[in-house]
Coordinates of C-alpha atoms and ligand atoms in Angstrom, one line a residue:
M1 CA -4.6 147.0 -162.1
A2 CA -3.9 143.7 -159.7
K3 CA -6.5 143.0 -157.7
I4 CA -6.4 142.4 -154.1
A5 CA -8.4 140.7 -151.1
V6 CA -8.6 141.2 -147.5
F7 CA -8.7 138.6 -144.9
A8 CA -10.3 139.4 -141.5
S9 CA -11.4 138.3 -138.6
G10 CA -12.8 141.2 -136.5
N11 CA -13.3 144.9 -136.1
G12 CA -11.9 145.1 -139.6
S13 CA -10.9 148.4 -138.7
N14 CA -8.0 148.0 -140.9
F15 CA -9.8 146.6 -143.7
E16 CA -11.9 150.3 -143.9
A17 CA -8.0 152.3 -143.9
I18 CA -6.7 149.7 -147.2
V19 CA -10.0 150.5 -148.3
N20 CA -10.8 154.1 -147.9
N21 CA -7.0 155.1 -148.7
Y22 CA -6.1 152.8 -151.5
G23 CA -9.2 151.4 -152.6
Q24 CA -9.8 148.5 -155.5
V25 CA -10.3 146.0 -152.5
S26 CA -11.7 143.2 -154.9
L27 CA -12.8 140.7 -152.1
L28 CA -13.1 140.9 -148.6
V29 CA -12.4 136.8 -146.8
C30 CA -14.0 136.5 -143.1
D31 CA -13.8 133.1 -141.4
N32 CA -15.9 135.0 -139.1
P33 CA -19.9 135.9 -139.2
D34 CA -20.5 138.0 -136.6
A35 CA -17.4 140.2 -137.7
Y36 CA -18.1 143.6 -137.5
V37 CA -15.4 144.2 -140.7
L38 CA -18.6 142.7 -142.7
K39 CA -20.9 145.5 -142.6
R40 CA -18.2 147.7 -142.9
A41 CA -17.9 145.2 -146.5
E42 CA -21.8 146.1 -146.8
K43 CA -21.3 149.7 -146.6
S44 CA -18.7 150.2 -149.2
Q45 CA -20.4 147.7 -151.3
I46 CA -17.6 145.0 -151.6
D47 CA -18.7 141.6 -151.9
T48 CA -17.6 139.2 -149.4
F49 CA -17.0 135.5 -148.7
V50 CA -17.5 134.3 -145.0
F51 CA -16.8 131.1 -143.9
S52 CA -17.3 129.0 -140.2
P53 CA -14.3 127.3 -140.4
R54 CA -16.0 124.7 -138.1
N55 CA -18.7 123.9 -141.0
Y56 CA -15.4 122.5 -142.6
K57 CA -13.4 118.9 -142.1
S58 CA -10.5 121.3 -142.3
K59 CA -8.1 123.8 -143.2
L60 CA -7.0 122.1 -146.4
E61 CA -11.2 121.9 -146.9
Y62 CA -12.2 125.4 -146.6
E63 CA -9.0 127.4 -148.3
E64 CA -9.7 125.6 -151.3
E65 CA -13.0 126.8 -151.4
I66 CA -11.7 130.0 -150.4
L67 CA -9.4 129.9 -153.3
K68 CA -11.8 128.9 -155.8
K69 CA -12.9 132.3 -155.0
L70 CA -9.6 134.1 -155.2
E71 CA -9.7 132.7 -158.5
E72 CA -13.2 133.9 -160.0
Y73 CA -12.5 137.2 -158.5
Q74 CA -8.6 137.2 -160.3
V75 CA -7.1 137.7 -157.1
D76 CA -3.2 138.5 -157.2
Y77 CA -2.3 139.6 -153.6
L78 CA -3.9 138.6 -150.4
V79 CA -3.2 141.0 -147.6
L80 CA -4.5 140.0 -144.0
A81 CA -5.7 142.5 -141.4
G82 CA -6.8 141.0 -138.1
Y83 CA -7.2 137.4 -139.9
M84 CA -6.4 135.6 -136.8
R85 CA -5.9 132.0 -138.3
L86 CA -2.5 130.5 -139.8
I87 CA -2.0 130.3 -143.7
G88 CA -1.9 126.8 -144.7
S89 CA -0.2 125.1 -147.9
T90 CA -2.8 125.1 -150.4
L91 CA -2.9 129.6 -150.3
L92 CA 0.7 129.2 -149.1
T93 CA 1.1 127.9 -153.1
A94 CA -1.1 129.3 -154.7
Y95 CA -0.3 133.2 -153.1
A96 CA 3.8 132.3 -152.4
N97 CA 5.4 135.4 -152.1
R98 CA 2.2 137.5 -152.1
I99 CA 0.3 137.8 -149.3
I100 CA 1.1 140.3 -146.4
N101 CA 0.5 140.6 -143.2
I102 CA 0.3 143.4 -140.0
H103 CA 1.3 143.4 -137.0
P104 CA 0.7 145.6 -134.1
S105 CA 4.5 145.1 -132.4
L106 CA 7.7 144.8 -133.2
L107 CA 8.8 141.3 -134.4
P108 CA 9.9 139.2 -133.2
A109 CA 9.0 140.1 -130.5
F110 CA 5.2 139.8 -129.0
P111 CA 3.8 137.6 -132.0
G112 CA 0.4 135.4 -131.8
K113 CA -2.7 137.3 -130.1
D114 CA -3.2 140.1 -128.0
A115 CA 0.2 141.5 -128.9
I116 CA -0.3 145.3 -127.8
L117 CA -0.9 144.1 -124.3
Q118 CA 1.9 141.5 -123.9
A119 CA 4.0 144.4 -125.2
F120 CA 2.5 146.8 -122.6
E121 CA 2.6 144.2 -119.7
Y122 CA 6.3 143.7 -120.6
G123 CA 7.0 147.1 -120.0
V124 CA 8.8 148.3 -123.3
K125 CA 9.7 151.4 -123.6
V126 CA 9.3 151.5 -127.6
T127 CA 7.0 148.7 -129.4
G128 CA 5.7 149.2 -132.9
V129 CA 3.9 147.9 -135.5
T130 CA 5.3 145.7 -138.3
V131 CA 4.7 144.6 -141.6
H132 CA 5.8 141.0 -143.6
F133 CA 5.3 138.9 -146.1
V134 CA 3.2 135.3 -144.7
D135 CA 4.9 131.6 -144.4
E136 CA 3.8 128.8 -142.7
G137 CA 4.1 130.3 -138.7
L138 CA 3.3 132.2 -136.6
D139 CA 3.4 136.4 -137.6
S140 CA 6.6 135.1 -139.4
G141 CA 8.3 135.4 -142.0
P142 CA 10.4 138.6 -144.2
I143 CA 9.6 142.0 -142.7
I144 CA 8.9 144.5 -145.1
Y145 CA 8.9 147.7 -142.9
Q146 CA 8.2 148.3 -139.5
E147 CA 7.9 152.0 -137.2
P148 CA 8.4 151.9 -134.1
V149 CA 5.7 153.9 -131.2
I150 CA 7.1 155.6 -127.6
V151 CA 5.8 154.2 -124.9
D152 CA 5.8 157.1 -123.0
D153 CA 5.9 156.5 -118.5
N154 CA 2.4 157.6 -118.0
D155 CA 0.7 156.0 -121.7
T156 CA -2.2 153.6 -120.5
Y157 CA -2.8 150.3 -122.1
E158 CA -6.0 152.9 -124.6
A159 CA -3.6 155.3 -124.9
V160 CA -0.9 152.7 -126.6
E161 CA -3.2 151.0 -128.3
E162 CA -4.5 153.8 -130.1
K163 CA -1.2 154.8 -131.6
I164 CA -0.5 151.2 -132.9
H165 CA -4.2 151.7 -134.8
T166 CA -3.2 155.4 -135.9
L167 CA -0.1 154.5 -137.1
E168 CA -1.6 150.9 -138.8
H169 CA -4.3 152.6 -140.0
R170 CA -1.3 155.1 -142.2
I171 CA 1.0 152.8 -142.8
Y172 CA -0.6 149.7 -144.8
P173 CA -2.4 151.0 -147.4
I174 CA 0.8 153.0 -148.5
I175 CA 2.4 149.3 -148.0
V176 CA -0.3 147.7 -150.1
Q177 CA 0.6 150.2 -152.8
A178 CA 4.2 149.9 -152.5
L179 CA 3.3 145.7 -153.1
V180 CA 1.3 145.9 -156.3
N181 CA 3.7 148.9 -158.2
K182 CA 6.9 146.1 -156.8
D183 CA 8.0 148.4 -155.0
F184 CA 10.0 146.4 -152.4
V185 CA 11.8 142.1 -153.7
L186 CA 12.3 139.4 -152.0
E187 CA 16.1 138.1 -152.3
G188 CA 17.8 135.6 -150.4
G189 CA 14.9 135.4 -147.9
K190 CA 14.8 139.3 -147.3
V191 CA 13.4 142.8 -148.2
K192 CA 14.4 144.4 -150.2
W193 CA 13.0 147.8 -151.5
V194 CA 13.6 148.9 -154.8
R195 CA 11.9 152.1 -154.7
R196 CA 11.1 154.8 -151.5
M197 CA 8.1 154.0 -149.8
G198 CA 5.4 156.2 -150.4
Ligands
LIG201 C1 -4.8 144.9 -135.8 O1 -4.1 145.6 -134.9 C2 -3.4 143.9 -136.6 O2 -1.9 144.6 -136.1 C3 -3.9 142.3 -135.6 O3 -4.9 142.3 -135.3 C4 -5.5 143.8 -135.2 C5 -6.9 144.2 -135.8 O4 -7.3 145.3 -135.8 N1 -3.5 141.7 -135.8 C6 -2.2 141.0 -135.2 O5 -2.4 140.8 -134.2 C7 -2.4 138.7 -136.2 N2 -1.3 138.9 -135.7 P1 -8.7 145.8 -137.1 O6 -9.7 144.3 -137.3 O7 -9.5 146.7 -136.4 O8 -8.3 145.5 -138.3

């Protein structure tokens, strides 16, 4: 059975959705000792590796420690769920084509932080969620799956946020399952689904 590690920095609602609807999370990696996701991990009795980047000289140094932990737990795939840091060459090399991320917009529109707010303030009528393979860029890499969310004229920012999060929690566990099932493959830098999702 394939083993996954989830990487998160904050609230951890996607982490919890994966734990409840996919299961079998071997390790949570967290770069913020105060993050609420750690409470969720404790409740679900999931092992954690917590670190503070400022205690290290470089990304190289802390990613080498993360890698040691991942090897100790024999982790096969890395699932980023609100991990607000770029993945460096250490992990990208060790886990080539085995790292995915979820982002709350229809990429390549609105990468980076506060994507839901960026889209709402722009006045888009359609936004959505993207799951993609991770490369060295910011919210870039081959797209695995996207689903749109309609922004109604009367929607508040909070209403849009709620729609996006509900969608994320529904689809991410399904995509994680599809990842470990090898239901999609990378071909010429693009994702091809070899079996129907879900
Ligand atoms: C999610 O909306 C996720 O898509 C986003 O952070 C949020 C984390 O929420 N990720 C990014 O913006 C990545 N660029 P959570 O901690 O409750 O899962």
